[in-house]
Tab-separated table of C-alpha atoms in Angstrom:
chain	number	residue	atom	x	y	z
A	1	MET	CA	-268.980	160.936	28.172
A	2	SER	CA	-268.189	160.093	24.394
A	3	TRP	CA	-264.804	159.019	25.480
A	4	LYS	CA	-266.223	156.577	27.851
A	5	SER	CA	-268.475	155.020	25.169
A	6	ARG	CA	-265.523	154.409	22.697
A	7	GLY	CA	-263.723	152.712	25.433
A	8	ASP	CA	-266.662	150.615	26.485
A	9	PRO	CA	-265.756	146.891	26.118
A	10	SER	CA	-269.357	145.907	25.178
A	11	SER	CA	-269.484	148.310	22.155
A	12	SER	CA	-266.119	146.750	20.944
A	13	ARG	CA	-267.700	143.238	21.001
A	14	SER	CA	-270.671	144.593	19.210
A	15	VAL	CA	-268.394	146.084	16.404
A	16	ILE	CA	-266.448	142.674	16.038
A	17	SER	CA	-269.758	140.698	15.723
A	18	GLN	CA	-271.017	142.752	12.864
A	19	LYS	CA	-267.671	142.453	11.020
A	20	TRP	CA	-267.946	138.590	11.408
A	21	THR	CA	-271.471	138.569	10.317
A	22	LEU	CA	-270.713	140.385	7.158
A	23	LEU	CA	-267.867	138.116	6.400
A	24	LEU	CA	-270.079	135.103	7.078
A	25	CYS	CA	-272.726	136.363	4.838
A	26	LEU	CA	-270.189	137.006	1.869
A	27	SER	CA	-268.742	133.522	2.493
A	28	CYS	CA	-272.286	131.962	2.308
A	29	PHE	CA	-273.127	134.030	-0.706
A	30	CYS	CA	-269.989	132.805	-2.590
A	31	ALA	CA	-270.498	129.305	-1.556
A	32	GLY	CA	-274.093	129.346	-2.767
A	33	MET	CA	-273.022	130.666	-6.057
A	34	LEU	CA	-270.383	128.204	-6.410
A	35	PHE	CA	-272.628	125.254	-5.453
A	36	THR	CA	-275.501	126.770	-7.794
A	37	ASN	CA	-272.904	126.781	-10.686
A	38	ARG	CA	-271.895	123.261	-10.242
A	39	MET	CA	-275.487	121.995	-9.910
A	40	TRP	CA	-276.429	123.614	-13.213
A	41	SER	CA	-273.127	123.426	-15.216
A	42	VAL	CA	-272.593	119.513	-14.793
A	43	PRO	CA	-275.849	118.323	-16.369
A	44	GLU	CA	-275.440	121.065	-19.136
A	45	SER	CA	-271.815	119.876	-19.960
A	46	LYS	CA	-272.884	116.235	-20.082
A	47	GLY	CA	-275.763	116.919	-22.390
A	48	LEU	CA	-273.556	118.926	-24.639
A	49	THR	CA	-271.062	116.104	-24.645
A	50	ARG	CA	-273.566	113.571	-25.643
A	51	ARG	CA	-275.004	115.484	-28.448
A	52	THR	CA	-271.363	116.356	-29.640
A	53	ALA	CA	-270.603	112.741	-29.706
A	54	LEU	CA	-273.627	111.642	-31.809
A	55	GLU	CA	-273.013	114.593	-34.114
A	56	GLU	CA	-269.499	113.576	-34.547
A	57	ALA	CA	-270.502	109.878	-35.193
A	58	LYS	CA	-272.937	110.952	-37.836
A	59	LEU	CA	-270.386	113.356	-39.468
A	60	ASN	CA	-267.841	110.245	-39.543
A	61	LEU	CA	-270.236	107.812	-40.933
A	62	VAL	CA	-271.162	110.350	-43.764
A	63	SER	CA	-267.509	111.331	-44.361
A	64	GLU	CA	-266.740	107.600	-44.768
A	65	GLY	CA	-269.562	106.881	-46.985
A	66	CYS	CA	-271.265	104.865	-44.226
A	67	ASN	CA	-274.487	106.897	-43.926
A	68	PRO	CA	-277.128	104.505	-42.677
A	69	LYS	CA	-279.343	105.240	-45.662
A	70	ALA	CA	-276.445	104.750	-47.996
A	71	LYS	CA	-275.684	101.552	-46.342
A	72	GLU	CA	-279.122	100.129	-46.747
A	73	VAL	CA	-279.021	101.183	-50.450
A	74	LYS	CA	-275.525	99.358	-51.037
A	75	ARG	CA	-276.924	96.290	-49.231
A	76	GLU	CA	-279.911	96.175	-51.335
A	77	THR	CA	-277.658	96.504	-54.457
A	78	ARG	CA	-275.372	93.644	-53.278
A	79	ASP	CA	-278.584	91.489	-52.610
A	80	ILE	CA	-279.821	92.063	-56.126
A	81	PHE	CA	-276.442	91.405	-57.610
A	82	GLY	CA	-276.207	88.194	-55.646
A	83	GLU	CA	-279.674	87.100	-56.927
A	84	VAL	CA	-278.744	87.928	-60.692
A	85	TYR	CA	-275.617	85.895	-60.130
A	86	LYS	CA	-277.414	82.800	-58.651
A	87	THR	CA	-279.920	83.006	-61.471
A	88	HIS	CA	-277.290	83.083	-64.072
A	89	ASN	CA	-275.577	80.100	-62.481
A	90	ALA	CA	-278.904	78.299	-62.382
A	91	ILE	CA	-279.370	79.129	-66.069
A	92	GLN	CA	-275.988	77.631	-66.863
A	93	THR	CA	-276.695	74.392	-65.020
A	94	LEU	CA	-280.119	74.132	-66.737
A	95	ASP	CA	-278.472	74.633	-70.151
A	96	LYS	CA	-275.826	71.974	-69.402
A	97	THR	CA	-278.550	69.544	-68.117
A	98	ILE	CA	-280.507	70.061	-71.180
A	99	SER	CA	-277.430	69.470	-73.339
A	100	ASN	CA	-276.701	66.282	-71.524
A	101	LEU	CA	-280.246	64.994	-72.011
A	102	GLU	CA	-280.269	65.782	-75.639
A	103	MET	CA	-277.042	63.845	-76.032
A	104	GLU	CA	-278.650	60.927	-74.122
A	105	LEU	CA	-281.887	61.035	-76.130
A	106	ALA	CA	-280.032	61.050	-79.356
A	107	ALA	CA	-277.791	58.148	-78.188
A	108	ALA	CA	-280.904	56.194	-77.094
A	109	ARG	CA	-282.357	56.873	-80.518
A	110	ALA	CA	-279.182	55.724	-82.238
A	111	THR	CA	-279.193	52.572	-80.037
A	112	GLN	CA	-282.651	51.708	-81.244
A	113	GLU	CA	-281.931	52.273	-84.849
A	114	SER	CA	-278.710	50.010	-84.614
A	115	ILE	CA	-280.774	47.360	-82.949
A	116	ARG	CA	-283.503	47.618	-85.633
A	117	SER	CA	-280.724	47.530	-88.497
A	118	GLY	CA	-279.062	44.733	-86.795
A	119	SER	CA	-275.647	46.348	-86.416
A	120	PRO	CA	-272.632	44.366	-85.186
A	121	SER	CA	-273.080	43.202	-81.499
A	122	SER	CA	-271.692	40.462	-79.232
A	123	GLY	CA	-272.671	38.342	-76.441
A	124	ASP	CA	-270.001	39.809	-74.208
A	125	SER	CA	-271.079	40.542	-70.645
A	126	LYS	CA	-270.022	44.334	-71.009
A	127	THR	CA	-273.481	45.645	-71.985
A	128	ASP	CA	-275.683	48.590	-71.196
A	129	SER	CA	-279.177	48.767	-69.863
A	130	SER	CA	-280.506	48.290	-73.336
A	131	GLY	CA	-278.659	45.155	-73.806
A	132	LYS	CA	-276.351	46.562	-76.417
A	133	ARG	CA	-272.617	45.722	-76.324
A	134	ARG	CA	-270.411	48.670	-74.900
A	135	TYR	CA	-267.087	49.018	-76.700
A	136	LEU	CA	-263.807	50.627	-75.575
A	137	MET	CA	-263.345	52.391	-78.889
A	138	VAL	CA	-264.247	52.578	-82.563
A	139	VAL	CA	-261.213	53.374	-84.715
A	140	GLY	CA	-262.111	54.791	-88.239
A	141	ILE	CA	-259.242	54.704	-90.834
A	142	ASN	CA	-259.888	57.497	-93.213
A	143	THR	CA	-259.147	56.145	-96.870
A	144	ALA	CA	-259.929	56.870	-100.438
A	145	PHE	CA	-260.648	54.908	-103.669
A	146	SER	CA	-257.102	55.413	-104.702
A	147	SER	CA	-255.616	54.016	-101.483
A	148	ARG	CA	-255.801	50.084	-101.880
A	149	LYS	CA	-252.118	49.605	-101.453
A	150	ARG	CA	-252.118	51.807	-98.244
A	151	ARG	CA	-255.128	49.550	-97.060
A	152	ASP	CA	-253.259	46.434	-97.636
A	153	SER	CA	-250.100	47.734	-95.989
A	154	VAL	CA	-252.160	48.494	-92.922
A	155	ARG	CA	-253.853	45.154	-92.877
A	156	ALA	CA	-250.298	43.523	-93.046
A	157	THR	CA	-248.943	45.457	-90.002
A	158	TRP	CA	-251.005	46.960	-87.223
A	159	MET	CA	-254.636	46.133	-88.007
A	160	PRO	CA	-255.457	42.573	-87.105
A	161	GLN	CA	-257.314	40.330	-89.602
A	162	GLY	CA	-259.932	37.678	-89.814
A	163	GLU	CA	-260.530	35.847	-86.630
A	164	LYS	CA	-258.084	37.918	-84.754
A	165	ARG	CA	-260.035	41.072	-85.738
A	166	LYS	CA	-263.409	39.525	-84.472
A	167	ARG	CA	-261.385	38.406	-81.144
A	168	LEU	CA	-260.305	41.926	-80.825
A	169	GLU	CA	-263.830	43.163	-80.971
A	170	GLU	CA	-265.149	40.507	-78.459
A	171	GLU	CA	-262.384	40.396	-75.932
A	172	LYS	CA	-260.941	43.895	-76.105
A	173	GLY	CA	-263.943	45.864	-77.230
A	174	ILE	CA	-262.156	47.427	-79.955
A	175	ILE	CA	-263.611	48.084	-83.518
A	176	ILE	CA	-261.435	48.939	-86.492
A	177	ARG	CA	-262.787	49.789	-89.887
A	178	PHE	CA	-261.662	51.559	-92.978
A	179	VAL	CA	-264.011	54.505	-93.535
A	180	ILE	CA	-265.063	55.428	-97.240
A	181	GLY	CA	-267.938	56.936	-99.124
A	182	HIS	CA	-269.118	56.586	-102.566
A	183	SER	CA	-267.970	57.821	-105.990
A	184	ALA	CA	-269.711	60.615	-107.736
A	185	THR	CA	-271.042	57.871	-110.131
A	186	SER	CA	-272.756	55.667	-107.942
A	187	GLY	CA	-272.445	52.061	-108.671
A	188	GLY	CA	-269.423	52.723	-111.131
A	189	ILE	CA	-266.217	50.763	-111.234
A	190	LEU	CA	-264.688	52.340	-108.127
A	191	ASP	CA	-267.715	51.363	-106.046
A	192	ARG	CA	-267.754	47.880	-107.372
A	193	ALA	CA	-263.944	47.527	-106.660
A	194	VAL	CA	-264.575	48.573	-102.953
A	195	GLU	CA	-267.572	46.329	-102.443
A	196	ALA	CA	-265.434	43.351	-103.759
A	197	GLU	CA	-262.691	44.450	-101.306
A	198	ASP	CA	-265.219	44.500	-98.419
A	199	ARG	CA	-266.520	41.168	-99.347
A	200	LYS	CA	-263.027	39.556	-99.049
A	201	HIS	CA	-261.942	41.393	-95.881
A	202	GLY	CA	-265.214	42.671	-94.199
A	203	ASP	CA	-263.372	45.767	-92.604
A	204	LEU	CA	-264.911	48.671	-94.493
A	205	LEU	CA	-267.456	51.005	-93.293
A	206	ARG	CA	-269.310	52.601	-96.204
A	207	LEU	CA	-270.530	56.079	-95.623
A	208	ASP	CA	-273.407	57.959	-97.303
A	209	HIS	CA	-270.992	60.442	-98.743
A	210	VAL	CA	-269.347	61.411	-101.995
A	211	GLU	CA	-265.722	61.199	-101.674
A	212	GLY	CA	-263.365	64.052	-102.509
A	213	TYR	CA	-260.464	65.771	-100.771
A	214	LEU	CA	-262.245	69.120	-100.221
A	215	GLU	CA	-265.130	67.068	-98.618
A	216	LEU	CA	-263.243	65.833	-95.638
A	217	SER	CA	-264.960	67.935	-93.042
A	218	ALA	CA	-268.301	66.539	-94.361
A	219	LYS	CA	-267.015	62.944	-94.216
A	220	THR	CA	-265.675	63.512	-90.611
A	221	LYS	CA	-269.299	64.558	-89.570
A	222	ILE	CA	-270.831	61.718	-91.320
A	223	TYR	CA	-268.309	59.224	-89.822
A	224	PHE	CA	-268.919	60.176	-86.276
A	225	ALA	CA	-272.680	60.232	-86.844
A	226	THR	CA	-272.702	56.885	-88.462
A	227	ALA	CA	-270.293	55.219	-85.794
A	228	VAL	CA	-272.364	56.595	-83.011
A	229	ALA	CA	-275.459	54.878	-84.667
A	230	MET	CA	-273.797	51.558	-85.114
A	231	TRP	CA	-271.625	51.042	-82.110
A	232	ASP	CA	-272.032	52.319	-78.410
A	233	ALA	CA	-268.307	52.992	-77.492
A	234	ASP	CA	-266.591	55.060	-74.904
A	235	PHE	CA	-264.374	56.830	-77.541
A	236	TYR	CA	-264.243	57.258	-81.357
A	237	VAL	CA	-261.044	57.659	-83.053
A	238	LYS	CA	-260.136	58.991	-86.515
A	239	VAL	CA	-256.742	58.136	-88.126
A	240	ASP	CA	-255.435	58.448	-91.693
A	241	ASP	CA	-254.343	55.366	-93.691
A	242	ASP	CA	-250.723	56.441	-93.999
A	243	VAL	CA	-250.152	56.527	-90.072
A	244	HIS	CA	-248.812	53.623	-88.095
A	245	VAL	CA	-250.746	53.045	-84.826
A	246	ASN	CA	-250.021	50.729	-81.933
A	247	ILE	CA	-253.651	49.783	-80.973
A	248	ALA	CA	-252.757	48.526	-77.309
A	249	THR	CA	-251.001	51.788	-76.341
A	250	LEU	CA	-253.792	53.772	-77.811
A	251	GLY	CA	-256.353	51.803	-75.756
A	252	GLU	CA	-254.227	52.201	-72.713
A	253	THR	CA	-253.904	55.891	-73.260
A	254	LEU	CA	-257.752	56.339	-73.733
A	255	VAL	CA	-258.765	54.019	-70.861
A	256	ARG	CA	-257.162	56.583	-68.340
A	257	HIS	CA	-259.527	59.257	-69.424
A	258	ARG	CA	-262.542	56.764	-69.477
A	259	LYS	CA	-264.450	58.568	-66.580
A	260	LYS	CA	-264.007	62.058	-68.249
A	261	SER	CA	-266.950	63.628	-70.199
A	262	ARG	CA	-266.541	65.769	-73.339
A	263	LEU	CA	-262.872	64.828	-73.997
A	264	TYR	CA	-260.879	65.770	-77.035
A	265	ILE	CA	-257.476	64.178	-77.166
A	266	GLY	CA	-254.738	64.361	-79.825
A	267	CYS	CA	-251.627	66.542	-80.619
A	268	MET	CA	-252.822	70.029	-80.288
A	269	LYS	CA	-251.486	72.704	-82.576
A	270	SER	CA	-252.157	76.267	-83.709
A	271	GLY	CA	-250.982	76.683	-87.204
A	272	PRO	CA	-251.173	79.887	-89.527
A	273	VAL	CA	-254.255	80.719	-91.426
A	274	LEU	CA	-253.129	80.553	-94.866
A	275	ALA	CA	-254.780	83.182	-97.159
A	276	GLN	CA	-252.805	82.678	-100.247
A	277	LYS	CA	-254.614	80.779	-102.955
A	278	GLY	CA	-252.942	77.862	-104.605
A	279	VAL	CA	-250.905	76.839	-101.460
A	280	ARG	CA	-251.748	73.636	-99.697
A	281	TYR	CA	-254.253	73.915	-96.670
A	282	HIS	CA	-255.362	77.278	-98.141
A	283	GLU	CA	-258.347	78.578	-96.093
A	284	PRO	CA	-260.864	80.152	-98.198
A	285	GLU	CA	-262.613	81.798	-95.167
A	286	TYR	CA	-259.500	83.172	-93.748
A	287	TRP	CA	-261.099	86.458	-93.100
A	288	LYS	CA	-263.130	84.944	-90.180
A	289	PHE	CA	-259.943	84.498	-88.265
A	290	GLY	CA	-259.002	88.063	-87.880
A	291	GLU	CA	-256.090	89.929	-89.579
A	292	PRO	CA	-253.715	88.429	-92.019
A	293	GLY	CA	-250.987	86.352	-90.484
A	294	ASN	CA	-253.102	85.264	-87.568
A	295	LYS	CA	-253.269	81.543	-86.419
A	296	TYR	CA	-256.015	79.071	-85.685
A	297	PHE	CA	-257.534	78.345	-82.383
A	298	ARG	CA	-256.075	75.066	-80.736
A	299	HIS	CA	-257.117	71.887	-82.354
A	300	ALA	CA	-255.747	68.559	-82.777
A	301	THR	CA	-253.720	67.644	-85.898
A	302	GLY	CA	-255.646	65.548	-88.305
A	303	GLN	CA	-253.448	62.355	-88.508
A	304	LEU	CA	-255.152	61.018	-85.366
A	305	TYR	CA	-257.477	62.183	-82.664
A	306	ALA	CA	-260.035	60.805	-80.420
A	307	ILE	CA	-263.256	62.201	-78.867
A	308	SER	CA	-265.357	60.797	-76.164
A	309	ARG	CA	-269.035	59.470	-76.785
A	310	ASP	CA	-270.873	62.518	-75.741
A	311	LEU	CA	-269.009	64.688	-78.276
A	312	ALA	CA	-269.610	62.319	-81.158
A	313	THR	CA	-273.143	62.283	-80.141
A	314	TYR	CA	-273.194	66.062	-80.152
A	315	ILE	CA	-271.831	66.099	-83.670
A	316	SER	CA	-274.484	63.533	-84.622
A	317	ILE	CA	-277.246	65.597	-83.371
A	318	ASN	CA	-276.066	68.977	-84.873
A	319	GLN	CA	-274.297	67.751	-87.936
A	320	HIS	CA	-276.730	69.728	-90.242
A	321	VAL	CA	-275.800	73.110	-88.654
A	322	LEU	CA	-272.129	72.508	-88.053
A	323	HIS	CA	-269.897	74.704	-90.309
A	324	LYS	CA	-267.265	73.103	-92.470
A	325	TYR	CA	-263.871	74.799	-93.119
A	326	ALA	CA	-261.540	73.604	-95.837
A	327	ASN	CA	-259.536	71.746	-93.355
A	328	GLU	CA	-261.358	68.758	-91.357
A	329	ASP	CA	-259.030	69.165	-88.243
A	330	VAL	CA	-259.875	72.820	-88.021
A	331	SER	CA	-263.452	72.191	-88.591
A	332	LEU	CA	-263.526	69.559	-85.606
A	333	GLY	CA	-261.789	72.056	-83.298
A	334	ALA	CA	-264.250	74.714	-84.392
A	335	TRP	CA	-267.305	72.569	-83.566
A	336	PHE	CA	-266.162	72.422	-80.005
A	337	ILE	CA	-265.678	76.070	-79.378
A	338	GLY	CA	-268.170	77.267	-76.961
A	339	LEU	CA	-268.689	73.859	-75.346
A	340	ASP	CA	-267.157	72.736	-72.128
A	341	VAL	CA	-264.759	70.399	-73.646
A	342	GLU	CA	-261.506	69.221	-72.064
A	343	HIS	CA	-258.493	69.355	-74.613
A	344	ILE	CA	-255.740	66.953	-73.889
A	345	ASP	CA	-252.430	67.316	-75.707
A	346	ASP	CA	-250.619	63.974	-75.696
A	347	ARG	CA	-247.498	64.145	-78.038
A	348	ARG	CA	-247.197	60.470	-77.970
A	349	LEU	CA	-249.991	60.613	-80.635
A	350	CYS	CA	-247.730	62.362	-83.060
A	351	CYS	CA	-244.276	60.688	-82.979
A	352	GLY	CA	-241.904	60.740	-85.927
A	353	THR	CA	-240.766	57.769	-87.859
A	354	PRO	CA	-237.481	55.920	-86.979
A	355	PRO	CA	-235.153	56.784	-85.369
A	356	ASP	CA	-237.722	59.026	-83.139
A	357	CYS	CA	-240.377	56.542	-82.359
A	358	GLU	CA	-237.649	53.782	-81.948
A	359	TRP	CA	-235.556	55.762	-79.505
A	360	LYS	CA	-238.871	56.403	-77.580
A	361	ALA	CA	-239.765	52.771	-77.592
A	362	GLN	CA	-236.375	51.701	-76.333
A	363	ALA	CA	-236.829	54.338	-73.404
A	364	GLY	CA	-240.056	52.714	-72.493
A	365	ASN	CA	-242.178	55.380	-73.857
A	366	VAL	CA	-244.008	53.665	-76.672
A	367	CYS	CA	-245.771	55.843	-79.303
A	368	VAL	CA	-249.307	55.629	-80.023
A	369	ALA	CA	-249.010	57.007	-83.639
A	370	SER	CA	-245.884	57.640	-85.888
A	371	PHE	CA	-245.659	59.556	-89.080
A	372	ASP	CA	-243.607	62.166	-90.884
A	373	TRP	CA	-244.719	65.664	-90.621
A	374	SER	CA	-243.262	66.704	-93.859
A	375	CYS	CA	-245.730	64.438	-95.534
A	376	SER	CA	-248.577	64.677	-93.119
A	377	GLY	CA	-248.321	60.931	-92.847
A	378	ILE	CA	-245.526	58.301	-93.511
A	379	CYS	CA	-243.870	59.173	-96.676
A	380	ARG	CA	-244.352	56.510	-99.305
A	381	SER	CA	-246.382	54.656	-96.541
A	382	ALA	CA	-247.348	51.547	-98.644
A	383	GLU	CA	-243.504	50.829	-98.841
A	384	ARG	CA	-242.186	52.018	-95.563
A	385	ILE	CA	-245.002	51.055	-92.973
A	386	LYS	CA	-243.622	47.636	-92.584
A	387	GLU	CA	-240.400	49.044	-91.519
A	388	VAL	CA	-241.920	51.435	-89.151
A	389	HIS	CA	-243.838	48.514	-87.726
A	390	ARG	CA	-241.001	46.507	-87.188
A	391	ARG	CA	-238.921	49.182	-85.424
A	392	CYS	CA	-241.546	50.978	-83.459
A	393	GLY	CA	-244.278	48.513	-83.174
A	394	GLU	CA	-245.495	47.256	-79.650
A	395	GLY	CA	-245.420	43.591	-80.596
A	396	GLU	CA	-248.600	41.473	-80.987
A	397	ASN	CA	-248.507	40.048	-77.464
A	398	ALA	CA	-248.889	43.637	-75.992
A	399	LEU	CA	-252.405	43.775	-77.685
A	400	TRP	CA	-253.551	40.441	-76.180
A	401	SER	CA	-252.078	40.796	-72.824
A	402	ALA	CA	-253.461	44.376	-72.515
A	403	SER	CA	-256.378	44.829	-69.887
A	404	PHE	CA	-258.700	47.636	-70.677
């Protein structure tokens, strides 16, 4: 009976069905576990990835010094520095504006004073808003009581006389005067001799100044202040009485810079500061220029230089506080330190005497001024300046045909 039941087909099918059922259950369980793991693990991995990326970004920002808070601090710092820079520029601009206004005010006062005092003027059409004649340049020839022969040699060569000098002022706008002060004994024989000379030639500018070699810096200040008060010009020139000058070439040189402001033109140099007493050009205040053996700052050599109207006005305004060094050319250069001044180095303002200036003239490069460096002027100028004028002069026609 049991043998029959084992061999029963129905019982065999039942056994097979149970196996398949068990396999199916296991398969479903595994599939469910797999499906459940995927459903839970994917969102979790995405979340972890997002958080990790943010953390890495922050770490990178911090490591590179770009922390958002640090960036805000740096941005604020840059803004503060920017505002400080703008304020500094505004202050500088305001300072320049005030300086220009002071110069214009001083020039206006000088104009009023010159009108009241009846200073030289002309009916030429070139006038400013106040009706005062505007000149191209005022040339002041520095001279001394003992230099009568030098003055006469200049009158006989490059300085027009009489009606020609008046024509030079009216047509070309050029004023030329010998510049001299007073003797220590006012009204003495020296002063009377100069007054007689002025009555004869009418070409002297008398300064309220006591003459003396060691007082050249003070004389230079007073010259510019006086010239600005008497004549309204674009340029003010100082030249020594032992230097040969080509007036037309000087005017053509300056007129090229007419539109510039705060102009300082000459042969720029930087010589040694001489501390040893007894030598020529000794500098008593040598210690102000640093260690022994130092050189001066750049400045124009004293034989001839020119400054623009605004700088001459600046000297006039501040003449009582401008320091005077032993050498007047050094003093002038010192007065412009710290100012926004354009220095122009033109070597035609310091040519040598023949054959140097003669060769340059033959090459078409006429010199403005000629002198001997060894003598700081033309050696024995009263005797030799006629020869220099003959060989290096521009010719009289050059002056009257020049257009400024």
